Amino acid sequence: MLTLEEVHEIDEAVKVVPYKKAACIEALKIVQEHRRWISDESLKEIAAHLDMSAEELDSVATFYNMIYRKPVGRHIVLLCDSISCWVMGYENIRDAVMQRLEINYGETTRDSRFTLLPNPCLGTCDHAPALMIDHDLYRDVTIDQLDDILNRYT
Amino acid sequence: MERPLTEHIRKDHRPLTLREYEQTGGYQSVRKALKEMTPASIQSVVKESNLRGRGGAGFSTGLKWSFVPMDAPKPKYLIVNADEMEPGTFKDRLLLESAPHQLIEGMIVSAFALQADTSFIFLRWAYKEAARNIRFAMQEAYDAGYLGVNILGSGFDLEMHMHTGVGRYMCGEETALLNSLEGKRATPRAKPPFPQVSGLFGKPTIVNNVETLSCIPHIINKGADWFQKLSRTSDAGTKLFGVSGKVKHPGLWELPMGITMRELLEEHAGGMQAGLKFRGALPGGASTDFLVTEHLDVKMDYASIAAAGSRLGTGTMIVLDDKTSVVGFVRNLIQFFAQESCGFCTPCREGLPWIEKILRSLEAGDGEQNDLKLLDFHTKYLGPGNTFCALAPGAMEPLQSALKYFRADFEQYIAAELQTLAQGLPAERKQRLITDISKF
């Protein structure tokens, strides 16, 4: 069941658009913010609330990079893998993060602390390599800083 | 040198409050536009200013606006494309994080010129600080009566909303952006009808880039002539130029349109890092053709870069040095485009992963003789006119120009493979094999 808070937030988003379905991306974002990811049950509930089929909503949910249709950890590590970061050697950062967390791209640590994902250009190319953890952007990242950065997230 | 877009940005990049912004002359263009000008007169100043879209395509802003039917019933939409995601591009981030009031001011004036009553900022999800700063600035603007009903007593109403995206490069394409705002998959729409006539929810809609709209207040305050004279060439205005890659001082600067690549690279970015040589650069983001040493004195404006065989694009240059693998560089770009293809049209969906596979096999030393022919083939069949939108043709720009300027870099992988193949063959057959291949 969608919580009252979720329903309230979704209904606020619906007010901005001419028909309910048009707010479905906002609704996915809202529910994901509360539950970390979009389960089949969440998907069906959102779809029913917006008068659309679960299949139609899933076609939207699976299209976008930042809607998670699988469980994710408490914190999401997004490594920029685009051109400027590649030129500046992001692959070393990637290998070091994978080694420290003992996971590959798309995986979650056993303690559910981190999920690691590759990510296209973060738009801070003059400070490459870059990564984001949750809402925090890290720039000019070096391997030496990684332990410090990761330790901020529990 | 005048830097209208960035002169009031603080060193630490904290945005100005509304009050501080007004003290620098902020929101004057709204007063002027709403009280002294008509939508038609604003449109004609913008057209005369020769402002061209800063999102990459470089289309005349005034001309784009002129296709909006002025007598259409409301709602009419103005949308800011702030979904900056072109690899190597980091210019709108600065304006969004550090000058949100300038953007809002530009949006109000533009919306008035188009008689739009609803506006959206379509913001990249990753720009968290920008989202905070814009939300704050928008609230200040509402509280001060610059947004909402009957703005400054003029009778003009404008609502403003912010939508943060959920991550897809396709959302930068204006019709795909509209689909995404409507809660659909971000696939491109057929044109015509053009968004100006039938856009968001089927209503007249203009989509402009952040930097484009941030220019509007200055053009209104100081005039079309002044804007034209900011430039060194016939393409008007200043431009945010960026450099990334292995240069001494990567960065972003507001400079006159028409500055040369050499000035940008040497005077602003400090030249190459010690021990590295410049081999080439994509002048305006991932989907622009390489320019090389012979082009260093090309002026960075729309016409000059086009004449040199590339595009000004977003004006943020990615530098290729002599120790970085060209094939790896292009493979990284194609990998991005293959991943971000929306899958809606076949050449793009099937062709880009195919190219990525070929480039990967070249890198791994498994290249085949036919590979370069296949790459050449793709640059034509994924080129303009063969796909639904500009994503695949954009992806072909760095590939086709790399094959043109750095062909030997691709061939060496195949040559190395041949040497391995030829190992153990009698000397005469080995020579024949290598001669045959070199003809190809």
Coordinates of C-alpha atoms in Angstrom, one line a residue:
Chain A
M1 CA 0.0 0.0 0.0
L2 CA 1.2 3.5 -0.8
T3 CA 1.5 5.5 2.4
L4 CA -0.6 8.6 3.0
E5 CA 2.5 10.7 2.7
E6 CA 3.4 9.1 -0.7
V7 CA -0.2 9.6 -1.9
H8 CA -0.1 13.2 -0.8
E9 CA 3.2 13.9 -2.6
I10 CA 2.0 12.2 -5.8
D11 CA -1.2 14.1 -5.8
E12 CA 0.7 17.4 -5.5
A13 CA 2.7 16.4 -8.6
V14 CA -0.5 15.5 -10.4
K15 CA -1.8 19.1 -9.9
V16 CA 0.9 20.5 -12.2
V17 CA -0.1 18.4 -15.2
P18 CA -3.3 18.1 -17.2
Y19 CA -3.9 14.4 -16.6
K20 CA -2.8 11.9 -13.9
K21 CA -0.6 9.6 -16.0
A22 CA 1.6 12.5 -17.0
A23 CA 2.9 12.6 -13.4
C24 CA 4.1 9.0 -13.4
I25 CA 7.8 9.8 -13.5
E26 CA 7.4 12.2 -10.5
A27 CA 5.4 9.4 -8.8
L28 CA 8.2 6.8 -9.4
K29 CA 10.7 9.3 -8.0
I30 CA 8.6 10.0 -4.9
V31 CA 8.1 6.3 -4.1
Q32 CA 11.7 5.5 -4.8
E33 CA 12.8 8.3 -2.4
H34 CA 10.8 6.6 0.3
R35 CA 11.6 3.0 -0.5
R36 CA 14.9 3.1 -2.3
W37 CA 13.7 1.1 -5.2
I38 CA 10.5 0.3 -7.2
S39 CA 9.3 -3.3 -6.5
D40 CA 6.6 -4.9 -8.6
E41 CA 4.1 -4.2 -5.8
S42 CA 5.1 -0.5 -5.6
L43 CA 4.8 -0.3 -9.4
K44 CA 1.3 -1.8 -9.4
E45 CA 0.1 0.5 -6.7
I46 CA 1.5 3.6 -8.4
A47 CA -0.1 2.5 -11.7
A48 CA -3.5 1.9 -10.1
H49 CA -3.3 5.3 -8.4
L50 CA -2.6 7.1 -11.7
D51 CA -5.2 5.1 -13.7
M52 CA -2.7 3.4 -15.9
S53 CA -1.6 -0.2 -16.5
A54 CA 1.3 -1.6 -14.6
E55 CA 2.8 -2.6 -17.9
E56 CA 2.7 0.9 -19.3
L57 CA 4.3 2.3 -16.1
D58 CA 7.0 -0.4 -16.2
S59 CA 7.8 0.6 -19.8
V60 CA 8.6 4.1 -18.4
A61 CA 10.3 2.9 -15.2
T62 CA 12.7 0.6 -17.1
F63 CA 13.6 3.3 -19.7
Y64 CA 15.3 5.6 -17.2
N65 CA 18.7 5.1 -15.7
M66 CA 17.8 6.4 -12.2
I67 CA 14.7 4.4 -11.5
Y68 CA 15.8 1.2 -9.8
R69 CA 13.7 -1.9 -10.4
K70 CA 15.9 -4.1 -8.3
P71 CA 16.8 -3.6 -4.6
V72 CA 19.7 -1.3 -4.0
G73 CA 21.9 -0.6 -1.0
R74 CA 21.6 2.3 1.5
H75 CA 24.0 4.3 -0.6
I76 CA 24.5 4.4 -4.3
V77 CA 28.0 5.0 -5.7
L78 CA 27.9 6.4 -9.2
L79 CA 31.1 6.4 -11.1
C80 CA 31.4 8.7 -14.1
D81 CA 32.7 6.6 -17.0
S82 CA 32.4 9.2 -19.8
I83 CA 35.1 10.6 -22.0
S84 CA 36.9 13.3 -19.8
C85 CA 36.9 10.9 -16.8
W86 CA 38.2 8.1 -19.0
V87 CA 41.0 10.3 -20.4
M88 CA 41.9 11.2 -16.8
G89 CA 42.1 7.6 -15.7
Y90 CA 38.8 6.8 -14.0
E91 CA 39.4 3.1 -14.6
N92 CA 41.9 3.1 -11.8
I93 CA 39.3 4.6 -9.5
R94 CA 36.8 2.0 -10.6
D95 CA 39.1 -0.9 -9.9
A96 CA 40.0 0.5 -6.5
V97 CA 36.4 1.0 -5.5
M98 CA 35.5 -2.5 -6.7
Q99 CA 38.4 -3.9 -4.7
R100 CA 37.4 -2.1 -1.6
L101 CA 33.7 -2.9 -1.8
E102 CA 34.3 -6.4 -3.2
I103 CA 31.5 -5.9 -5.8
N104 CA 31.2 -5.3 -9.5
Y105 CA 29.0 -2.8 -11.4
G106 CA 25.3 -3.5 -10.6
E107 CA 26.0 -5.3 -7.4
T108 CA 25.3 -4.5 -3.7
T109 CA 27.6 -5.2 -0.8
R110 CA 26.5 -8.0 1.5
D111 CA 25.7 -5.6 4.3
S112 CA 23.5 -3.6 1.9
R113 CA 25.6 -0.5 2.5
F114 CA 26.6 0.3 -1.1
T115 CA 25.4 -0.4 -4.6
L116 CA 27.9 0.4 -7.4
L117 CA 26.8 1.7 -10.8
P118 CA 28.5 3.2 -13.8
N119 CA 27.1 6.6 -14.8
P120 CA 27.4 8.9 -17.9
C121 CA 29.0 12.3 -17.7
L122 CA 28.4 14.1 -14.4
G123 CA 29.1 17.5 -16.0
T124 CA 32.2 18.4 -14.0
C125 CA 34.7 17.5 -16.6
D126 CA 37.3 20.1 -15.6
H127 CA 37.6 18.2 -12.3
A128 CA 37.7 14.6 -13.6
P129 CA 37.6 11.9 -12.4
A130 CA 34.3 12.4 -10.6
L131 CA 31.9 10.2 -8.7
M132 CA 28.7 10.8 -6.8
I133 CA 27.5 9.0 -3.6
D134 CA 23.8 9.7 -3.0
H135 CA 23.5 13.5 -3.3
D136 CA 27.2 14.3 -2.8
L137 CA 29.5 15.0 -5.7
Y138 CA 33.2 14.2 -5.4
R139 CA 35.6 15.8 -7.9
D140 CA 39.3 15.3 -8.8
V141 CA 39.1 12.0 -7.0
T142 CA 42.3 10.1 -6.2
I143 CA 42.6 6.5 -4.9
D144 CA 44.1 7.9 -1.7
Q145 CA 40.9 9.7 -0.9
L146 CA 38.6 6.7 -1.4
D147 CA 38.7 5.2 2.1
D148 CA 37.9 8.6 3.6
I149 CA 35.1 9.2 1.2
L150 CA 33.5 5.7 1.6
N151 CA 33.8 5.9 5.4
R152 CA 31.4 8.8 5.5
Y153 CA 28.5 6.5 4.6
T154 CA 27.3 3.9 7.1
Chain B
M1 CA 36.5 42.4 -21.9
E2 CA 32.8 42.2 -20.9
R3 CA 31.5 39.0 -19.4
P4 CA 27.7 39.6 -18.9
L5 CA 26.8 36.0 -18.0
T6 CA 29.4 35.4 -15.3
E7 CA 30.6 38.9 -14.1
H8 CA 28.4 38.7 -11.0
I9 CA 29.2 35.1 -10.1
R10 CA 31.1 35.0 -6.8
K11 CA 34.5 33.3 -6.6
D12 CA 33.1 30.6 -4.4
H13 CA 30.2 30.2 -6.7
R14 CA 27.5 30.8 -4.0
P15 CA 24.5 32.3 -5.8
L16 CA 23.4 35.9 -5.2
T17 CA 20.2 36.3 -3.1
L18 CA 17.4 38.2 -4.9
R19 CA 18.4 41.4 -3.1
E20 CA 22.0 41.1 -4.0
Y21 CA 21.0 40.2 -7.6
E22 CA 18.8 43.3 -7.8
Q23 CA 21.7 45.5 -6.6
T24 CA 23.7 44.3 -9.7
G25 CA 20.8 45.4 -11.9
G26 CA 19.0 42.2 -11.8
Y27 CA 15.4 42.0 -13.0
Q28 CA 15.6 45.3 -14.8
S29 CA 14.9 43.6 -18.1
V30 CA 11.7 42.3 -16.7
R31 CA 10.6 45.8 -15.8
K32 CA 11.6 47.1 -19.2
A33 CA 10.0 44.3 -21.1
L34 CA 6.7 44.3 -19.2
K35 CA 6.3 48.0 -19.0
E36 CA 8.0 49.5 -22.1
M37 CA 8.1 46.7 -24.7
T38 CA 5.7 44.5 -26.6
P39 CA 6.1 40.7 -27.3
A40 CA 6.8 41.6 -30.9
S41 CA 9.4 44.2 -30.1
I42 CA 11.2 41.8 -27.7
Q43 CA 11.2 39.2 -30.4
S44 CA 12.6 41.5 -33.0
V45 CA 15.5 42.6 -30.6
V46 CA 16.3 39.0 -30.0
K47 CA 16.3 38.3 -33.7
E48 CA 18.5 41.3 -34.5
S49 CA 20.9 40.3 -31.8
N50 CA 21.8 37.2 -33.8
L51 CA 21.7 35.1 -30.7
R52 CA 22.0 31.4 -31.6
G53 CA 21.0 28.4 -29.5
R54 CA 23.8 27.5 -27.0
G55 CA 22.6 23.9 -26.5
G56 CA 24.6 22.6 -29.5
A57 CA 22.5 23.1 -32.6
G58 CA 23.2 26.8 -32.9
F59 CA 19.8 27.7 -34.4
S60 CA 18.7 31.3 -34.4
T61 CA 16.7 31.9 -31.2
G62 CA 14.7 34.7 -32.7
L63 CA 13.8 32.6 -35.7
K64 CA 12.8 29.7 -33.5
W65 CA 10.6 31.9 -31.5
S66 CA 8.9 33.4 -34.6
F67 CA 7.3 30.0 -35.3
V68 CA 5.1 30.2 -32.2
P69 CA 1.6 31.3 -33.1
M70 CA 1.0 34.4 -31.1
D71 CA -2.8 34.1 -31.2
A72 CA -3.0 30.5 -29.9
P73 CA -5.1 30.0 -26.8
K74 CA -3.4 29.2 -23.5
P75 CA -1.7 27.2 -22.2
K76 CA 1.6 27.9 -24.0
Y77 CA 4.8 26.6 -22.6
L78 CA 8.4 27.8 -22.2
I79 CA 10.8 25.0 -21.3
V80 CA 14.4 25.4 -20.3
N81 CA 16.5 22.4 -21.3
A82 CA 18.8 22.1 -18.3
D83 CA 19.4 18.4 -18.8
E84 CA 23.1 18.8 -19.5
M85 CA 24.5 15.4 -20.3
E86 CA 26.6 15.7 -23.4
P87 CA 29.9 14.0 -22.3
G88 CA 32.6 16.6 -21.8
T89 CA 30.1 19.4 -21.2
F90 CA 29.9 21.3 -18.0
K91 CA 28.9 24.8 -18.8
D92 CA 25.2 25.0 -17.8
R93 CA 26.0 23.6 -14.4
L94 CA 27.8 26.9 -13.5
L95 CA 24.8 29.1 -14.6
L96 CA 22.3 26.8 -12.9
E97 CA 24.2 26.6 -9.6
S98 CA 25.6 30.1 -9.4
A99 CA 23.3 32.4 -11.4
P100 CA 19.7 31.0 -10.9
H101 CA 18.1 34.5 -10.9
Q102 CA 19.7 35.3 -14.2
L103 CA 18.0 32.3 -15.7
I104 CA 14.7 33.0 -14.1
E105 CA 14.9 36.6 -15.3
G106 CA 15.6 35.4 -18.9
M107 CA 12.7 33.0 -18.6
I108 CA 10.2 35.7 -17.6
V109 CA 11.2 38.0 -20.4
S110 CA 11.2 35.2 -22.9
A111 CA 7.8 33.8 -21.7
F112 CA 6.4 37.4 -22.1
A113 CA 7.8 37.6 -25.6
L114 CA 6.1 34.3 -26.5
Q115 CA 3.0 35.0 -24.3
A116 CA 3.7 31.7 -22.6
D117 CA 1.9 31.3 -19.2
T118 CA 3.6 28.1 -17.9
S119 CA 7.3 27.4 -17.7
F120 CA 9.3 24.3 -16.7
I121 CA 13.0 23.9 -15.9
F122 CA 13.9 20.4 -17.0
L123 CA 16.9 19.9 -14.7
R124 CA 19.5 17.0 -14.8
W125 CA 19.0 14.8 -11.8
A126 CA 22.7 14.9 -10.9
Y127 CA 22.7 18.7 -10.4
K128 CA 21.6 18.6 -6.8
E129 CA 23.1 21.9 -5.8
A130 CA 21.6 23.5 -8.8
A131 CA 18.2 22.1 -7.8
R132 CA 18.5 23.6 -4.3
N133 CA 19.6 27.0 -5.5
I134 CA 16.9 27.2 -8.2
R135 CA 14.2 26.2 -5.8
F136 CA 15.3 28.9 -3.4
A137 CA 15.6 31.5 -6.1
M138 CA 12.2 30.6 -7.6
Q139 CA 10.6 31.0 -4.2
E140 CA 12.3 34.4 -3.8
A141 CA 11.0 35.5 -7.3
Y142 CA 7.5 34.4 -6.4
D143 CA 7.6 36.3 -3.1
A144 CA 8.8 39.4 -4.8
G145 CA 6.1 39.3 -7.5
Y146 CA 8.3 38.5 -10.4
L147 CA 6.4 35.2 -10.9
G148 CA 2.8 34.3 -10.5
V149 CA -0.3 36.3 -11.3
N150 CA -0.2 39.9 -12.6
I151 CA 3.6 40.3 -12.5
L152 CA 4.6 43.8 -11.5
G153 CA 1.0 44.9 -12.1
S154 CA 1.4 44.3 -15.9
G155 CA -1.4 41.8 -16.2
F156 CA 1.1 39.1 -17.4
D157 CA 1.0 35.8 -15.5
L158 CA 3.7 33.2 -15.4
E159 CA 3.9 29.9 -13.4
M160 CA 7.2 28.2 -13.1
H161 CA 7.9 24.6 -12.2
M162 CA 11.0 22.5 -11.9
H163 CA 11.2 18.9 -13.1
T164 CA 14.3 16.9 -12.3
G165 CA 14.9 14.2 -14.8
V166 CA 15.6 10.5 -14.1
G167 CA 18.6 10.1 -16.3
R168 CA 18.6 9.6 -20.1
Y169 CA 20.7 11.4 -22.6
M170 CA 17.7 11.4 -25.0
C171 CA 16.0 13.9 -22.8
G172 CA 18.3 16.5 -24.2
E173 CA 16.6 16.1 -27.6
E174 CA 13.7 18.6 -27.5
T175 CA 10.8 16.4 -28.6
A176 CA 12.1 13.5 -26.4
L177 CA 12.2 16.0 -23.5
L178 CA 8.6 16.8 -24.1
N179 CA 7.7 13.1 -24.0
S180 CA 9.6 12.7 -20.8
L181 CA 7.8 15.7 -19.3
E182 CA 4.5 14.1 -20.2
G183 CA 5.5 11.0 -18.3
K184 CA 6.5 8.9 -21.2
R185 CA 9.6 7.2 -22.5
A186 CA 12.0 9.8 -23.9
T187 CA 11.8 8.9 -27.5
P188 CA 11.9 11.5 -30.2
R189 CA 8.7 12.7 -32.0
A190 CA 8.2 13.1 -35.8
K191 CA 8.5 16.6 -37.1
P192 CA 6.3 18.3 -38.3
P193 CA 4.4 19.3 -36.3
F194 CA 7.1 21.3 -34.7
P195 CA 6.9 21.9 -30.9
Q196 CA 6.4 25.6 -31.5
V197 CA 2.9 24.6 -32.9
S198 CA 2.2 21.3 -31.1
G199 CA 4.6 20.6 -28.2
L200 CA 4.0 19.8 -24.6
F201 CA 0.5 18.3 -24.2
G202 CA -0.1 19.3 -27.8
K203 CA 0.2 23.0 -27.0
P204 CA 2.7 25.6 -28.5
T205 CA 6.0 25.1 -26.8
I206 CA 9.5 26.6 -27.0
V207 CA 12.5 24.7 -25.6
N208 CA 15.7 26.7 -25.1
N209 CA 19.0 26.0 -23.5
V210 CA 20.1 27.5 -20.1
E211 CA 22.9 29.6 -21.6
T212 CA 20.6 30.9 -24.4
L213 CA 18.0 32.1 -22.0
S214 CA 20.6 33.6 -19.6
C215 CA 21.7 35.9 -22.5
I216 CA 18.2 37.4 -22.9
P217 CA 18.2 39.9 -19.9
H218 CA 21.4 41.4 -21.2
I219 CA 20.2 41.7 -24.8
I220 CA 17.0 43.4 -23.6
N221 CA 19.0 45.8 -21.3
K222 CA 21.8 46.7 -23.6
G223 CA 20.5 46.0 -27.1
A224 CA 21.2 43.9 -30.2
D225 CA 24.2 45.9 -31.4
W226 CA 25.9 45.7 -28.0
F227 CA 25.4 41.9 -28.0
Q228 CA 26.7 41.6 -31.6
K229 CA 29.8 43.6 -30.6
L230 CA 30.7 41.3 -27.8
S231 CA 31.8 38.8 -30.4
R232 CA 34.9 39.0 -32.6
T233 CA 33.1 37.5 -35.5
S234 CA 29.6 37.6 -37.1
D235 CA 28.2 35.1 -34.6
A236 CA 27.1 37.3 -31.7
G237 CA 27.8 37.4 -28.0
T238 CA 30.1 35.8 -25.5
K239 CA 30.1 32.0 -25.0
L240 CA 31.0 29.8 -22.1
F241 CA 34.0 27.8 -23.3
G242 CA 35.4 24.8 -21.5
V243 CA 38.5 22.6 -21.8
S244 CA 38.9 19.1 -20.3
G245 CA 41.5 16.4 -20.8
K246 CA 45.2 16.4 -20.0
V247 CA 45.8 20.2 -20.2
K248 CA 47.5 22.1 -17.3
H249 CA 44.5 24.0 -16.2
P250 CA 41.1 22.4 -17.3
G251 CA 38.3 24.9 -16.7
L252 CA 35.4 27.0 -18.0
W253 CA 35.6 30.7 -19.1
E254 CA 33.2 33.2 -20.6
L255 CA 35.0 34.6 -23.6
P256 CA 34.1 36.4 -26.8
M257 CA 32.6 34.3 -29.6
G258 CA 35.3 33.8 -32.2
I259 CA 38.3 33.3 -29.9
T260 CA 40.7 30.8 -31.5
M261 CA 41.2 27.2 -30.3
R262 CA 44.9 28.1 -29.7
E263 CA 44.1 31.0 -27.4
L264 CA 41.6 28.8 -25.5
L265 CA 44.0 26.0 -25.1
E266 CA 47.2 27.9 -24.4
E267 CA 46.2 31.1 -22.7
H268 CA 43.3 29.8 -20.7
A269 CA 43.9 26.1 -20.2
G270 CA 47.6 26.6 -19.9
G271 CA 48.7 24.3 -22.7
M272 CA 49.3 20.5 -22.5
Q273 CA 50.5 18.8 -19.3
A274 CA 54.3 18.3 -19.3
G275 CA 55.5 15.5 -21.6
L276 CA 52.3 15.4 -23.6
K277 CA 51.5 16.7 -27.1
F278 CA 48.2 17.9 -28.5
R279 CA 46.8 15.6 -31.1
G280 CA 43.3 16.8 -31.5
A281 CA 40.1 17.9 -29.8
L282 CA 36.4 17.6 -30.0
P283 CA 35.5 21.3 -29.9
G284 CA 32.0 21.1 -28.5
G285 CA 31.2 17.9 -26.6
A286 CA 31.2 14.2 -27.5
S287 CA 29.1 14.5 -30.7
T288 CA 31.4 16.9 -32.6
D289 CA 34.1 16.0 -35.2
F290 CA 37.8 16.1 -34.2
L291 CA 39.8 19.1 -35.1
V292 CA 43.6 18.7 -35.2
T293 CA 46.8 20.7 -35.0
E294 CA 46.2 22.4 -38.4
H295 CA 43.0 23.8 -37.0
L296 CA 44.4 25.5 -34.0
D297 CA 43.9 29.0 -35.4
V298 CA 40.3 28.3 -36.3
K299 CA 37.9 30.8 -34.7
M300 CA 35.5 29.2 -32.2
D301 CA 32.1 30.3 -33.6
Y302 CA 29.4 28.4 -35.4
A303 CA 30.4 29.3 -39.0
S304 CA 34.2 29.0 -38.7
I305 CA 34.1 25.6 -36.9
A306 CA 31.6 24.4 -39.4
A307 CA 33.9 25.5 -42.3
A308 CA 36.7 23.5 -40.6
G309 CA 34.5 20.4 -40.7
S310 CA 33.2 20.2 -37.1
R311 CA 30.6 21.9 -34.9
L312 CA 30.8 24.5 -32.1
G313 CA 28.3 22.3 -30.3
T314 CA 28.3 23.2 -26.6
G315 CA 31.7 25.0 -26.8
T316 CA 33.3 22.6 -24.2
M317 CA 36.4 21.1 -25.7
I318 CA 37.7 17.6 -24.9
V319 CA 41.4 17.3 -25.7
L320 CA 43.2 14.2 -27.1
D321 CA 46.9 13.9 -26.2
D322 CA 49.5 11.8 -27.9
K323 CA 49.7 9.2 -25.0
T324 CA 46.0 8.5 -25.0
S325 CA 44.7 5.7 -27.3
V326 CA 42.5 7.1 -30.1
V327 CA 40.7 3.8 -30.5
G328 CA 40.0 3.7 -26.8
F329 CA 38.9 7.4 -26.8
V330 CA 36.4 6.7 -29.6
R331 CA 35.3 3.4 -28.1
N332 CA 34.4 5.3 -24.8
L333 CA 32.3 7.8 -26.8
I334 CA 30.5 5.1 -28.8
Q335 CA 29.9 3.0 -25.7
F336 CA 28.0 6.0 -24.2
F337 CA 25.9 6.6 -27.4
A338 CA 25.1 2.9 -27.7
Q339 CA 24.0 2.8 -24.0
E340 CA 21.9 6.0 -24.4
S341 CA 20.3 5.2 -27.7
C342 CA 16.6 5.0 -27.0
G343 CA 16.2 2.0 -29.2
F344 CA 13.3 3.6 -31.1
C345 CA 14.9 3.4 -34.6
T346 CA 16.8 0.4 -35.9
P347 CA 20.0 1.9 -37.4
C348 CA 20.9 3.6 -34.1
R349 CA 19.8 0.7 -31.8
E350 CA 21.7 -2.0 -33.8
G351 CA 24.5 0.0 -35.4
L352 CA 26.0 1.7 -32.3
P353 CA 26.5 -1.6 -30.3
W354 CA 28.0 -3.1 -33.5
I355 CA 30.5 -0.3 -33.7
E356 CA 31.3 -0.6 -30.0
K357 CA 32.0 -4.4 -30.5
I358 CA 34.3 -3.7 -33.4
L359 CA 36.3 -1.0 -31.5
R360 CA 36.5 -3.3 -28.5
S361 CA 37.8 -6.1 -30.6
L362 CA 40.4 -3.8 -32.2
E363 CA 41.5 -2.7 -28.7
A364 CA 41.8 -6.4 -27.6
G365 CA 43.9 -7.2 -30.6
D366 CA 41.2 -9.3 -32.3
G367 CA 40.6 -6.9 -35.2
E368 CA 39.9 -8.2 -38.6
Q369 CA 40.8 -6.8 -42.0
N370 CA 37.2 -5.9 -42.8
D371 CA 36.8 -3.9 -39.6
L372 CA 37.8 -0.5 -40.9
K373 CA 35.5 -1.0 -43.9
L374 CA 32.7 -1.8 -41.5
L375 CA 33.4 1.4 -39.5
D376 CA 33.4 3.5 -42.6
F377 CA 30.1 1.9 -43.6
H378 CA 28.5 2.8 -40.3
T379 CA 29.6 6.4 -40.5
K380 CA 27.5 6.7 -43.6
Y381 CA 24.5 4.5 -42.7
L382 CA 24.1 6.1 -39.2
G383 CA 24.7 9.5 -40.7
P384 CA 22.2 12.4 -41.2
G385 CA 18.9 11.3 -42.9
N386 CA 19.1 7.6 -42.0
T387 CA 18.0 7.8 -38.4
F388 CA 15.1 9.3 -36.6
C389 CA 16.9 11.9 -34.5
A390 CA 20.4 13.4 -34.2
L391 CA 21.9 10.9 -31.7
A392 CA 23.5 8.5 -34.1
P393 CA 24.7 11.1 -36.6
G394 CA 26.2 12.9 -33.6
A395 CA 27.9 9.7 -32.5
M396 CA 29.4 9.3 -36.0
E397 CA 31.1 12.7 -35.9
P398 CA 34.0 11.7 -33.7
L399 CA 34.2 8.3 -35.3
Q400 CA 34.4 9.6 -38.9
S401 CA 36.8 12.3 -38.1
A402 CA 39.0 9.9 -36.1
L403 CA 39.1 7.5 -39.1
K404 CA 40.0 10.5 -41.3
Y405 CA 42.8 12.0 -39.1
F406 CA 44.0 9.1 -37.1
R407 CA 43.5 6.1 -39.5
A408 CA 46.9 4.7 -38.8
D409 CA 45.9 4.4 -35.2
F410 CA 43.1 2.0 -36.2
E411 CA 45.2 0.2 -38.7
Q412 CA 48.0 -0.6 -36.3
Y413 CA 45.7 -2.8 -34.3
I414 CA 44.9 -4.8 -37.4
A415 CA 48.6 -4.8 -38.5
A416 CA 49.6 -6.2 -35.2
E417 CA 47.0 -8.9 -35.6
L418 CA 48.4 -9.8 -39.0
Q419 CA 51.9 -10.2 -37.7
T420 CA 50.5 -12.7 -35.2
L421 CA 48.4 -14.5 -37.9
A422 CA 51.4 -14.6 -40.2
Q423 CA 53.6 -16.2 -37.6
G424 CA 54.8 -19.6 -38.5
L425 CA 54.0 -19.1 -42.2
P426 CA 56.8 -19.6 -44.8
A427 CA 58.5 -16.3 -45.5
E428 CA 57.0 -15.9 -49.0
R429 CA 53.4 -16.4 -47.9
K430 CA 53.9 -14.2 -44.9
Q431 CA 55.1 -11.4 -47.2
R432 CA 52.2 -12.0 -49.6
L433 CA 49.6 -11.8 -46.9
I434 CA 51.0 -8.6 -45.5
T435 CA 51.2 -7.0 -49.0
D436 CA 47.6 -8.0 -49.8
I437 CA 46.4 -6.5 -46.5
S438 CA 48.2 -3.3 -47.0
K439 CA 46.4 -2.8 -50.3
F440 CA 43.2 -2.9 -48.4

